[in-house]
PDB file of C-alpha atoms in Angstrom:
ATOM      1  CA  MET A   1     169.277-124.663-116.331  1.00  0.00           C
ATOM      2  CA  THR A   2     165.703-124.567-115.085  1.00  0.00           C
ATOM      3  CA  GLY A   3     162.704-122.466-116.046  1.00  0.00           C
ATOM      4  CA  GLN A   4     159.252-121.839-114.619  1.00  0.00           C
ATOM      5  CA  ALA A   5     155.921-123.252-115.717  1.00  0.00           C
ATOM      6  CA  LEU A   6     152.430-122.511-114.432  1.00  0.00           C
ATOM      7  CA  TYR A   7     150.087-125.425-113.710  1.00  0.00           C
ATOM      8  CA  PHE A   8     146.404-125.466-112.838  1.00  0.00           C
ATOM      9  CA  THR A   9     146.443-127.990-109.989  1.00  0.00           C
ATOM     10  CA  GLY A  10     142.841-128.030-108.754  1.00  0.00           C
ATOM     11  CA  ASP A  11     139.787-125.868-108.237  1.00  0.00           C
ATOM     12  CA  GLU A  12     141.011-122.315-107.517  1.00  0.00           C
ATOM     13  CA  SER A  13     144.590-123.495-107.299  1.00  0.00           C
ATOM     14  CA  VAL A  14     147.657-122.826-109.447  1.00  0.00           C
ATOM     15  CA  ALA A  15     151.310-123.629-108.878  1.00  0.00           C
ATOM     16  CA  VAL A  16     154.533-122.472-110.485  1.00  0.00           C
ATOM     17  CA  ARG A  17     156.972-125.331-110.925  1.00  0.00           C
ATOM     18  CA  GLU A  18     160.586-125.464-111.963  1.00  0.00           C
ATOM     19  CA  GLN A  19     161.316-127.505-115.062  1.00  0.00           C
ATOM     20  CA  PRO A  20     164.430-128.170-117.138  1.00  0.00           C
ATOM     21  CA  ILE A  21     165.158-125.864-120.065  1.00  0.00           C
ATOM     22  CA  SER A  22     165.610-128.235-122.984  1.00  0.00           C
ATOM     23  CA  ASP A  23     167.731-127.746-126.061  1.00  0.00           C
ATOM     24  CA  PRO A  24     165.780-127.598-129.317  1.00  0.00           C
ATOM     25  CA  GLY A  25     165.696-130.752-131.385  1.00  0.00           C
ATOM     26  CA  PRO A  26     165.898-130.891-135.172  1.00  0.00           C
ATOM     27  CA  GLY A  27     163.379-128.533-136.743  1.00  0.00           C
ATOM     28  CA  GLN A  28     162.668-126.768-133.423  1.00  0.00           C
ATOM     29  CA  VAL A  29     163.452-123.430-131.806  1.00  0.00           C
ATOM     30  CA  ARG A  30     163.567-122.457-128.153  1.00  0.00           C
ATOM     31  CA  VAL A  31     161.683-119.360-127.036  1.00  0.00           C
ATOM     32  CA  ARG A  32     162.246-117.373-123.862  1.00  0.00           C
ATOM     33  CA  THR A  33     158.946-115.821-122.839  1.00  0.00           C
ATOM     34  CA  GLU A  34     158.863-112.110-122.118  1.00  0.00           C
ATOM     35  CA  ARG A  35     155.176-111.771-121.289  1.00  0.00           C
ATOM     36  CA  SER A  36     152.007-113.849-121.423  1.00  0.00           C
ATOM     37  CA  GLY A  37     148.423-112.728-121.156  1.00  0.00           C
ATOM     38  CA  ILE A  38     145.785-114.310-118.921  1.00  0.00           C
ATOM     39  CA  SER A  39     142.342-114.804-120.412  1.00  0.00           C
ATOM     40  CA  PRO A  40     139.811-113.809-117.724  1.00  0.00           C
ATOM     41  CA  GLY A  41     137.155-115.799-119.559  1.00  0.00           C
ATOM     42  CA  THR A  42     138.469-119.207-120.543  1.00  0.00           C
ATOM     43  CA  GLU A  43     141.226-119.413-117.955  1.00  0.00           C
ATOM     44  CA  LEU A  44     138.882-118.570-115.084  1.00  0.00           C
ATOM     45  CA  LEU A  45     136.641-121.435-116.184  1.00  0.00           C
ATOM     46  CA  VAL A  46     139.687-123.708-115.897  1.00  0.00           C
ATOM     47  CA  TYR A  47     140.739-122.111-112.605  1.00  0.00           C
ATOM     48  CA  ARG A  48     137.271-122.552-111.080  1.00  0.00           C
ATOM     49  CA  GLY A  49     136.800-126.069-112.356  1.00  0.00           C
ATOM     50  CA  ASP A  50     133.899-125.077-114.612  1.00  0.00           C
ATOM     51  CA  VAL A  51     135.150-127.135-117.579  1.00  0.00           C
ATOM     52  CA  SER A  52     134.579-130.848-118.086  1.00  0.00           C
ATOM     53  CA  SER A  53     137.799-132.686-117.267  1.00  0.00           C
ATOM     54  CA  GLU A  54     137.227-134.961-120.273  1.00  0.00           C
ATOM     55  CA  LEU A  55     137.105-132.116-122.808  1.00  0.00           C
ATOM     56  CA  PRO A  56     140.183-131.791-125.067  1.00  0.00           C
ATOM     57  CA  THR A  57     142.023-128.540-124.362  1.00  0.00           C
ATOM     58  CA  ASP A  58     142.226-127.365-127.980  1.00  0.00           C
ATOM     59  CA  GLU A  59     142.729-129.724-130.877  1.00  0.00           C
ATOM     60  CA  THR A  60     143.753-126.864-133.190  1.00  0.00           C
ATOM     61  CA  ILE A  61     146.745-125.712-131.073  1.00  0.00           C
ATOM     62  CA  ASP A  62     149.801-127.982-131.011  1.00  0.00           C
ATOM     63  CA  ALA A  63     151.019-126.729-127.626  1.00  0.00           C
ATOM     64  CA  LEU A  64     147.745-127.642-125.900  1.00  0.00           C
ATOM     65  CA  GLU A  65     147.582-131.400-125.552  1.00  0.00           C
ATOM     66  CA  GLY A  66     145.371-133.666-123.497  1.00  0.00           C
ATOM     67  CA  THR A  67     142.214-132.722-121.614  1.00  0.00           C
ATOM     68  CA  PHE A  68     141.151-130.233-118.963  1.00  0.00           C
ATOM     69  CA  SER A  69     141.959-132.647-116.138  1.00  0.00           C
ATOM     70  CA  TYR A  70     144.211-131.397-113.337  1.00  0.00           C
ATOM     71  CA  PRO A  71     147.106-130.849-113.264  1.00  0.00           C
ATOM     72  CA  LEU A  72     147.445-129.145-116.608  1.00  0.00           C
ATOM     73  CA  GLN A  73     149.246-126.326-118.343  1.00  0.00           C
ATOM     74  CA  TYR A  74     147.038-123.874-120.146  1.00  0.00           C
ATOM     75  CA  GLY A  75     147.204-120.438-121.748  1.00  0.00           C
ATOM     76  CA  TYR A  76     147.465-119.191-125.301  1.00  0.00           C
ATOM     77  CA  ALA A  77     149.051-115.751-125.385  1.00  0.00           C
ATOM     78  CA  ALA A  78     152.844-115.909-125.036  1.00  0.00           C
ATOM     79  CA  VAL A  79     155.315-113.389-126.445  1.00  0.00           C
ATOM     80  CA  GLY A  80     159.063-113.943-126.389  1.00  0.00           C
ATOM     81  CA  ARG A  81     162.317-114.144-128.284  1.00  0.00           C
ATOM     82  CA  VAL A  82     163.956-117.110-129.972  1.00  0.00           C
ATOM     83  CA  THR A  83     167.119-117.958-128.055  1.00  0.00           C
ATOM     84  CA  ASP A  84     168.296-121.134-129.793  1.00  0.00           C
ATOM     85  CA  VAL A  85     167.590-123.110-132.957  1.00  0.00           C
ATOM     86  CA  GLY A  86     167.875-126.794-133.711  1.00  0.00           C
ATOM     87  CA  ALA A  87     169.370-128.525-136.688  1.00  0.00           C
ATOM     88  CA  GLY A  88     167.759-127.592-139.957  1.00  0.00           C
ATOM     89  CA  VAL A  89     166.364-124.266-138.726  1.00  0.00           C
ATOM     90  CA  ASP A  90     167.549-121.024-140.317  1.00  0.00           C
ATOM     91  CA  ASP A  91     169.704-118.917-137.959  1.00  0.00           C
ATOM     92  CA  ALA A  92     167.593-115.929-139.013  1.00  0.00           C
ATOM     93  CA  TRP A  93     165.124-117.036-136.315  1.00  0.00           C
ATOM     94  CA  LEU A  94     167.639-116.205-133.562  1.00  0.00           C
ATOM     95  CA  ASP A  95     166.602-113.238-131.395  1.00  0.00           C
ATOM     96  CA  ARG A  96     163.383-112.800-133.394  1.00  0.00           C
ATOM     97  CA  ARG A  97     160.374-111.729-131.333  1.00  0.00           C
ATOM     98  CA  VAL A  98     157.487-114.125-131.772  1.00  0.00           C
ATOM     99  CA  PHE A  99     153.960-114.706-130.578  1.00  0.00           C
ATOM    100  CA  ALA A 100     152.855-118.245-129.705  1.00  0.00           C
ATOM    101  CA  PHE A 101     149.620-119.935-128.696  1.00  0.00           C
ATOM    102  CA  ASN A 102     151.433-121.476-125.756  1.00  0.00           C
ATOM    103  CA  PRO A 103     150.798-122.015-122.012  1.00  0.00           C
ATOM    104  CA  HIS A 104     152.332-119.809-119.336  1.00  0.00           C
ATOM    105  CA  GLU A 105     155.980-120.843-119.007  1.00  0.00           C
ATOM    106  CA  SER A 106     159.345-119.106-119.120  1.00  0.00           C
ATOM    107  CA  HIS A 107     160.823-121.240-121.934  1.00  0.00           C
ATOM    108  CA  PHE A 108     159.328-123.569-124.506  1.00  0.00           C
ATOM    109  CA  LEU A 109     160.212-125.461-127.661  1.00  0.00           C
ATOM    110  CA  ALA A 110     158.232-124.953-130.844  1.00  0.00           C
ATOM    111  CA  ASP A 111     158.099-125.708-134.520  1.00  0.00           C
ATOM    112  CA  PRO A 112     158.816-122.379-136.272  1.00  0.00           C
ATOM    113  CA  GLU A 113     155.698-122.879-138.404  1.00  0.00           C
ATOM    114  CA  THR A 114     153.547-122.515-135.278  1.00  0.00           C
ATOM    115  CA  LEU A 115     155.097-119.150-134.331  1.00  0.00           C
ATOM    116  CA  VAL A 116     153.949-115.705-135.411  1.00  0.00           C
ATOM    117  CA  PRO A 117     156.871-113.285-135.946  1.00  0.00           C
ATOM    118  CA  THR A 118     155.933-109.830-134.711  1.00  0.00           C
ATOM    119  CA  THR A 119     157.391-106.360-134.340  1.00  0.00           C
ATOM    120  CA  LEU A 120     154.689-105.398-131.848  1.00  0.00           C
ATOM    121  CA  PRO A 121     155.872-104.658-128.300  1.00  0.00           C
ATOM    122  CA  PRO A 122     155.068-107.561-125.934  1.00  0.00           C
ATOM    123  CA  GLU A 123     152.286-105.696-124.116  1.00  0.00           C
ATOM    124  CA  GLN A 124     150.528-105.185-127.467  1.00  0.00           C
ATOM    125  CA  ALA A 125     151.281-108.595-128.944  1.00  0.00           C
ATOM    126  CA  VAL A 126     149.576-110.422-126.049  1.00  0.00           C
ATOM    127  CA  PHE A 127     146.289-109.110-127.467  1.00  0.00           C
ATOM    128  CA  ILE A 128     146.700-111.123-130.688  1.00  0.00           C
ATOM    129  CA  PRO A 129     144.450-114.075-129.707  1.00  0.00           C
ATOM    130  CA  ASN A 130     141.702-111.927-128.182  1.00  0.00           C
ATOM    131  CA  ALA A 131     141.810-109.492-131.101  1.00  0.00           C
ATOM    132  CA  GLU A 132     141.571-112.461-133.452  1.00  0.00           C
ATOM    133  CA  ALA A 133     138.517-113.686-131.531  1.00  0.00           C
ATOM    134  CA  ALA A 134     136.978-110.205-131.766  1.00  0.00           C
ATOM    135  CA  ALA A 135     137.641-110.125-135.503  1.00  0.00           C
ATOM    136  CA  ASN A 136     135.954-113.506-135.836  1.00  0.00           C
ATOM    137  CA  PHE A 137     132.841-112.243-134.024  1.00  0.00           C
ATOM    138  CA  VAL A 138     132.620-109.211-136.269  1.00  0.00           C
ATOM    139  CA  MET A 139     133.125-111.322-139.381  1.00  0.00           C
ATOM    140  CA  ASP A 140     130.422-113.778-138.327  1.00  0.00           C
ATOM    141  CA  GLY A 141     128.057-110.994-137.262  1.00  0.00           C
ATOM    142  CA  ARG A 142     128.322-109.043-140.541  1.00  0.00           C
ATOM    143  CA  PRO A 143     126.951-105.749-139.167  1.00  0.00           C
ATOM    144  CA  ARG A 144     125.070-103.769-141.796  1.00  0.00           C
ATOM    145  CA  PHE A 145     125.273-100.077-142.540  1.00  0.00           C
ATOM    146  CA  GLY A 146     123.277 -98.154-139.922  1.00  0.00           C
ATOM    147  CA  ALA A 147     122.784-101.175-137.670  1.00  0.00           C
ATOM    148  CA  ARG A 148     122.103-100.974-133.943  1.00  0.00           C
ATOM    149  CA  VAL A 149     124.466-103.290-132.088  1.00  0.00           C
ATOM    150  CA  ALA A 150     124.905-104.221-128.412  1.00  0.00           C
ATOM    151  CA  VAL A 151     127.966-105.993-126.986  1.00  0.00           C
ATOM    152  CA  PHE A 152     127.405-107.776-123.663  1.00  0.00           C
ATOM    153  CA  GLY A 153     130.555-108.171-121.583  1.00  0.00           C
ATOM    154  CA  GLN A 154     133.478-105.760-121.644  1.00  0.00           C
ATOM    155  CA  GLY A 155     136.381-107.894-120.632  1.00  0.00           C
ATOM    156  CA  PRO A 156     139.381-107.892-122.973  1.00  0.00           C
ATOM    157  CA  VAL A 157     137.536-109.728-125.762  1.00  0.00           C
ATOM    158  CA  GLY A 158     134.416-107.609-125.376  1.00  0.00           C
ATOM    159  CA  LEU A 159     136.380-104.379-125.383  1.00  0.00           C
ATOM    160  CA  LEU A 160     138.299-105.404-128.488  1.00  0.00           C
ATOM    161  CA  THR A 161     135.036-106.353-130.196  1.00  0.00           C
ATOM    162  CA  THR A 162     133.608-102.962-129.270  1.00  0.00           C
ATOM    163  CA  ALA A 163     136.707-101.244-130.668  1.00  0.00           C
ATOM    164  CA  LEU A 164     136.408-103.104-133.980  1.00  0.00           C
ATOM    165  CA  LEU A 165     132.675-102.474-134.293  1.00  0.00           C
ATOM    166  CA  ALA A 166     133.258 -98.775-133.595  1.00  0.00           C
ATOM    167  CA  GLU A 167     135.006 -98.587-136.984  1.00  0.00           C
ATOM    168  CA  PHE A 168     131.811 -99.613-138.782  1.00  0.00           C
ATOM    169  CA  PRO A 169     129.151 -97.075-139.866  1.00  0.00           C
ATOM    170  CA  LEU A 170     126.642 -98.168-137.230  1.00  0.00           C
ATOM    171  CA  SER A 171     123.783 -95.997-136.047  1.00  0.00           C
ATOM    172  CA  CYS A 172     124.345 -97.009-132.423  1.00  0.00           C
ATOM    173  CA  LEU A 173     126.865 -99.141-130.547  1.00  0.00           C
ATOM    174  CA  VAL A 174     125.953-100.051-126.968  1.00  0.00           C
ATOM    175  CA  ALA A 175     128.307-101.747-124.512  1.00  0.00           C
ATOM    176  CA  VAL A 176     126.854-103.584-121.507  1.00  0.00           C
ATOM    177  CA  ASP A 177     128.850-104.442-118.402  1.00  0.00           C
ATOM    178  CA  PRO A 178     128.256-104.226-114.629  1.00  0.00           C
ATOM    179  CA  CYS A 179     131.676-102.621-114.034  1.00  0.00           C
ATOM    180  CA  GLY A 180     131.882 -98.839-114.314  1.00  0.00           C
ATOM    181  CA  THR A 181     135.594 -98.879-115.156  1.00  0.00           C
ATOM    182  CA  ARG A 182     134.984-101.189-118.089  1.00  0.00           C
ATOM    183  CA  ARG A 183     132.074 -99.061-119.277  1.00  0.00           C
ATOM    184  CA  ASP A 184     134.397 -96.053-119.287  1.00  0.00           C
ATOM    185  CA  LEU A 185     136.886 -98.020-121.378  1.00  0.00           C
ATOM    186  CA  SER A 186     134.074 -98.951-123.772  1.00  0.00           C
ATOM    187  CA  ARG A 187     133.294 -95.298-124.389  1.00  0.00           C
ATOM    188  CA  SER A 188     136.960 -94.492-124.929  1.00  0.00           C
ATOM    189  CA  LEU A 189     137.099 -97.223-127.588  1.00  0.00           C
ATOM    190  CA  GLY A 190     134.111 -95.869-129.472  1.00  0.00           C
ATOM    191  CA  ALA A 191     130.899 -97.131-127.851  1.00  0.00           C
ATOM    192  CA  ASP A 192     128.078 -94.607-128.204  1.00  0.00           C
ATOM    193  CA  ARG A 193     126.580 -95.737-124.898  1.00  0.00           C
ATOM    194  CA  ALA A 194     127.783 -97.940-122.070  1.00  0.00           C
ATOM    195  CA  LEU A 195     125.218 -99.299-119.642  1.00  0.00           C
ATOM    196  CA  ALA A 196     124.935-101.561-116.626  1.00  0.00           C
ATOM    197  CA  PRO A 197     122.708-104.636-117.110  1.00  0.00           C
ATOM    198  CA  ASP A 198     120.075-103.085-114.822  1.00  0.00           C
ATOM    199  CA  ASP A 199     119.692-100.176-117.248  1.00  0.00           C
ATOM    200  CA  LEU A 200     118.798-102.200-120.325  1.00  0.00           C
ATOM    201  CA  ASP A 201     115.278-100.783-120.387  1.00  0.00           C
ATOM    202  CA  GLU A 202     116.917 -97.637-121.797  1.00  0.00           C
ATOM    203  CA  VAL A 203     118.073 -99.539-124.922  1.00  0.00           C
ATOM    204  CA  ASP A 204     116.074 -99.463-128.131  1.00  0.00           C
ATOM    205  CA  GLU A 205     115.746-102.801-129.909  1.00  0.00           C
ATOM    206  CA  VAL A 206     119.006-103.760-131.584  1.00  0.00           C
ATOM    207  CA  ASP A 207     119.639-105.561-134.850  1.00  0.00           C
ATOM    208  CA  MET A 208     122.501-107.590-133.431  1.00  0.00           C
ATOM    209  CA  ALA A 209     123.575-108.501-129.913  1.00  0.00           C
ATOM    210  CA  VAL A 210     126.977-110.047-129.228  1.00  0.00           C
ATOM    211  CA  GLU A 211     127.127-111.995-125.961  1.00  0.00           C
ATOM    212  CA  LEU A 212     130.694-112.151-124.590  1.00  0.00           C
ATOM    213  CA  SER A 213     130.212-111.879-120.839  1.00  0.00           C
ATOM    214  CA  GLY A 214     130.527-115.552-119.930  1.00  0.00           C
ATOM    215  CA  ASN A 215     127.460-115.004-117.732  1.00  0.00           C
ATOM    216  CA  PRO A 216     124.511-117.225-118.756  1.00  0.00           C
ATOM    217  CA  THR A 217     121.934-114.659-117.589  1.00  0.00           C
ATOM    218  CA  ALA A 218     123.340-112.150-120.080  1.00  0.00           C
ATOM    219  CA  LEU A 219     122.251-114.380-122.960  1.00  0.00           C
ATOM    220  CA  ASP A 220     118.632-113.961-121.876  1.00  0.00           C
ATOM    221  CA  ASP A 221     119.168-110.169-121.747  1.00  0.00           C
ATOM    222  CA  ALA A 222     120.751-110.219-125.204  1.00  0.00           C
ATOM    223  CA  ILE A 223     117.736-112.015-126.642  1.00  0.00           C
ATOM    224  CA  ASP A 224     115.373-109.584-124.903  1.00  0.00           C
ATOM    225  CA  VAL A 225     116.933-106.475-126.479  1.00  0.00           C
ATOM    226  CA  THR A 226     117.134-107.956-129.983  1.00  0.00           C
ATOM    227  CA  GLY A 227     114.395-106.872-132.372  1.00  0.00           C
ATOM    228  CA  TYR A 228     112.309-108.857-134.830  1.00  0.00           C
ATOM    229  CA  ALA A 229     114.435-111.124-137.079  1.00  0.00           C
ATOM    230  CA  GLY A 230     117.601-109.818-135.435  1.00  0.00           C
ATOM    231  CA  GLN A 231     120.678-111.848-134.558  1.00  0.00           C
ATOM    232  CA  VAL A 232     122.247-112.915-131.273  1.00  0.00           C
ATOM    233  CA  LEU A 233     125.869-113.972-131.659  1.00  0.00           C
ATOM    234  CA  VAL A 234     127.129-116.090-128.762  1.00  0.00           C
ATOM    235  CA  GLY A 235     130.881-115.929-128.279  1.00  0.00           C
ATOM    236  CA  SER A 236     130.825-116.803-124.583  1.00  0.00           C
ATOM    237  CA  TRP A 237     131.950-120.180-123.353  1.00  0.00           C
ATOM    238  CA  TYR A 238     129.828-121.043-120.324  1.00  0.00           C
ATOM    239  CA  GLY A 239     131.665-124.261-119.528  1.00  0.00           C
ATOM    240  CA  THR A 240     129.554-126.419-117.213  1.00  0.00           C
ATOM    241  CA  LYS A 241     127.338-123.538-116.052  1.00  0.00           C
ATOM    242  CA  ASP A 242     123.603-124.050-116.500  1.00  0.00           C
ATOM    243  CA  VAL A 243     121.965-121.770-119.047  1.00  0.00           C
ATOM    244  CA  SER A 244     118.275-121.018-118.557  1.00  0.00           C
ATOM    245  CA  LEU A 245     116.454-118.997-121.228  1.00  0.00           C
ATOM    246  CA  GLY A 246     112.974-117.467-121.307  1.00  0.00           C
ATOM    247  CA  LEU A 247     111.925-118.615-124.767  1.00  0.00           C
ATOM    248  CA  GLY A 248     108.219-117.893-124.411  1.00  0.00           C
ATOM    249  CA  ASP A 249     105.669-116.311-126.741  1.00  0.00           C
ATOM    250  CA  ALA A 250     107.758-113.228-127.542  1.00  0.00           C
ATOM    251  CA  TYR A 251     110.720-115.314-128.669  1.00  0.00           C
ATOM    252  CA  HIS A 252     108.545-117.848-130.483  1.00  0.00           C
ATOM    253  CA  ARG A 253     107.260-115.157-132.813  1.00  0.00           C
ATOM    254  CA  SER A 254     110.467-113.131-133.045  1.00  0.00           C
ATOM    255  CA  HIS A 255     112.384-114.956-135.814  1.00  0.00           C
ATOM    256  CA  ILE A 256     115.546-114.104-133.865  1.00  0.00           C
ATOM    257  CA  ARG A 257     118.615-116.039-135.010  1.00  0.00           C
ATOM    258  CA  ILE A 258     120.914-117.335-132.266  1.00  0.00           C
ATOM    259  CA  ARG A 259     124.285-118.603-133.457  1.00  0.00           C
ATOM    260  CA  SER A 260     127.628-119.505-131.960  1.00  0.00           C
ATOM    261  CA  SER A 261     130.947-118.005-132.971  1.00  0.00           C
ATOM    262  CA  GLN A 262     134.371-119.298-131.976  1.00  0.00           C
ATOM    263  CA  VAL A 263     137.819-118.396-133.211  1.00  0.00           C
ATOM    264  CA  SER A 264     139.479-121.821-133.627  1.00  0.00           C
ATOM    265  CA  ARG A 265     138.008-122.360-137.088  1.00  0.00           C
ATOM    266  CA  ILE A 266     136.892-120.113-139.927  1.00  0.00           C
ATOM    267  CA  ASP A 267     133.152-120.288-140.567  1.00  0.00           C
ATOM    268  CA  PRO A 268     132.534-122.050-143.896  1.00  0.00           C
ATOM    269  CA  ASP A 269     130.663-118.944-145.065  1.00  0.00           C
ATOM    270  CA  HIS A 270     134.048-117.160-145.244  1.00  0.00           C
ATOM    271  CA  ALA A 271     136.146-120.048-146.530  1.00  0.00           C
ATOM    272  CA  ASP A 272     135.967-118.918-150.151  1.00  0.00           C
ATOM    273  CA  ARG A 273     138.042-115.799-149.429  1.00  0.00           C
ATOM    274  CA  TRP A 274     139.455-116.143-145.907  1.00  0.00           C
ATOM    275  CA  ASP A 275     141.699-118.496-143.989  1.00  0.00           C
ATOM    276  CA  LYS A 276     143.262-118.201-140.536  1.00  0.00           C
ATOM    277  CA  ASP A 277     146.503-116.723-141.890  1.00  0.00           C
ATOM    278  CA  ARG A 278     144.695-113.894-143.654  1.00  0.00           C
ATOM    279  CA  ARG A 279     142.602-113.158-140.565  1.00  0.00           C
ATOM    280  CA  LEU A 280     145.717-113.129-138.386  1.00  0.00           C
ATOM    281  CA  ASP A 281     147.496-110.752-140.786  1.00  0.00           C
ATOM    282  CA  ALA A 282     144.544-108.358-140.612  1.00  0.00           C
ATOM    283  CA  VAL A 283     144.534-108.533-136.818  1.00  0.00           C
ATOM    284  CA  ARG A 284     148.252-107.763-136.536  1.00  0.00           C
ATOM    285  CA  ALA A 285     147.882-104.779-138.871  1.00  0.00           C
ATOM    286  CA  TRP A 286     145.008-103.449-136.747  1.00  0.00           C
ATOM    287  CA  LEU A 287     146.940-103.913-133.503  1.00  0.00           C
ATOM    288  CA  ALA A 288     149.890-101.993-134.943  1.00  0.00           C
ATOM    289  CA  GLU A 289     147.645 -98.958-135.364  1.00  0.00           C
ATOM    290  CA  THR A 290     145.517 -99.202-132.200  1.00  0.00           C
ATOM    291  CA  ASP A 291     146.454 -97.965-128.741  1.00  0.00           C
ATOM    292  CA  LEU A 292     145.231-100.501-126.179  1.00  0.00           C
ATOM    293  CA  SER A 293     147.467 -99.463-123.298  1.00  0.00           C
ATOM    294  CA  ALA A 294     144.484 -98.523-121.133  1.00  0.00           C
ATOM    295  CA  LEU A 295     143.345-102.150-121.115  1.00  0.00           C
ATOM    296  CA  HIS A 296     146.497-103.256-119.265  1.00  0.00           C
ATOM    297  CA  THR A 297     145.609-102.980-115.601  1.00  0.00           C
ATOM    298  CA  HIS A 298     147.939-105.421-113.802  1.00  0.00           C
ATOM    299  CA  THR A 299     151.271-107.143-114.369  1.00  0.00           C
ATOM    300  CA  PHE A 300     152.643-109.890-112.103  1.00  0.00           C
ATOM    301  CA  ASP A 301     155.855-111.852-112.149  1.00  0.00           C
ATOM    302  CA  VAL A 302     154.955-115.479-112.845  1.00  0.00           C
ATOM    303  CA  SER A 303     156.079-116.358-109.306  1.00  0.00           C
ATOM    304  CA  ARG A 304     153.030-114.373-108.117  1.00  0.00           C
ATOM    305  CA  ALA A 305     150.577-116.114-110.428  1.00  0.00           C
ATOM    306  CA  THR A 306     148.362-117.137-107.504  1.00  0.00           C
ATOM    307  CA  GLU A 307     147.742-113.439-106.758  1.00  0.00           C
ATOM    308  CA  ALA A 308     146.917-112.784-110.404  1.00  0.00           C
ATOM    309  CA  TYR A 309     144.218-115.449-110.575  1.00  0.00           C
ATOM    310  CA  ARG A 310     142.778-114.498-107.198  1.00  0.00           C
ATOM    311  CA  LEU A 311     142.499-110.919-108.400  1.00  0.00           C
ATOM    312  CA  LEU A 312     140.572-111.939-111.511  1.00  0.00           C
ATOM    313  CA  ASP A 313     138.406-114.383-109.577  1.00  0.00           C
ATOM    314  CA  GLU A 314     137.626-112.338-106.475  1.00  0.00           C
ATOM    315  CA  ARG A 315     137.842-108.728-107.695  1.00  0.00           C
ATOM    316  CA  PRO A 316     136.939-108.790-111.397  1.00  0.00           C
ATOM    317  CA  ASP A 317     135.865-105.142-111.346  1.00  0.00           C
ATOM    318  CA  ASP A 318     139.453-104.126-110.542  1.00  0.00           C
ATOM    319  CA  ALA A 319     141.129-105.833-113.483  1.00  0.00           C
ATOM    320  CA  VAL A 320     140.865-106.016-117.264  1.00  0.00           C
ATOM    321  CA  GLN A 321     143.990-107.413-118.950  1.00  0.00           C
ATOM    322  CA  VAL A 322     146.369-109.115-116.532  1.00  0.00           C
ATOM    323  CA  THR A 323     149.760-110.287-117.793  1.00  0.00           C
ATOM    324  CA  LEU A 324     152.600-112.382-116.406  1.00  0.00           C
ATOM    325  CA  THR A 325     156.275-111.506-116.824  1.00  0.00           C
ATOM    326  CA  TYR A 326     159.342-113.743-116.589  1.00  0.00           C
ATOM    327  CA  ASP A 327     162.700-112.728-115.080  1.00  0.00           C
TER     328      ASP A 327
END
């Protein structure tokens, strides 16, 4: 028996390769993937070669080993069912739907402790990692009652962050994105206003800006719209892109706080009451109650993965959440 696995093989190049389907060893289960989600932020950096080849892929995820040197498997949003269990694993795992932080491949082996059992449908469960990232941004940002907030970038993570922030008693929530379709989605998820970057002169000073576009120039814009002693939360990963900021007199006197936020670890400020399991439980509960179907714009069989990445790379305005399926 053979399965399919997606590899990043070079700049702007992916390949789907056949590989043996292995039996689970002791303490392992085998999962058959139903659907996996493509991250248009991180994965496009890998696809374009905008990540240092010496950087470890993710030291907090067991399924992601090695560095970002080609060829490599990457991805972290797989949903499937357990089809076999190894010695020492409870048969109750059989046929259970699970989420895994795992690369794009039709079958994989895993330690049950790394899997997230879920009753969510696959098209909803693929949002787990991006919704967890959005939750992390909101937790780190700590928006106050009546705050004015702007979210730069309305890809999947930005839209989910907008949706979460819309549940807070803010005085104004502004979404910023060059794509009209994404701005429409922002409004449907609760943004009070949705603007193109060229229209930022219409925005009053905000208390907090969240930069999630992956575009280095947006960070400068986020700083510009943030008021005195406000906060700029940077969730974007720019990879090897140069970031140039205008930190002149206005910034020097602004007392603006610029801080990073990333989902792999819980900020120590929250460690007294939160851990990753509690955050993940909260995210799954929110996803069970939130309709995100409008964010799914394209689905490709994994054999057409090249088309999927070309779409995201060459026509980003046409796509939001792209997923791969496995026959």
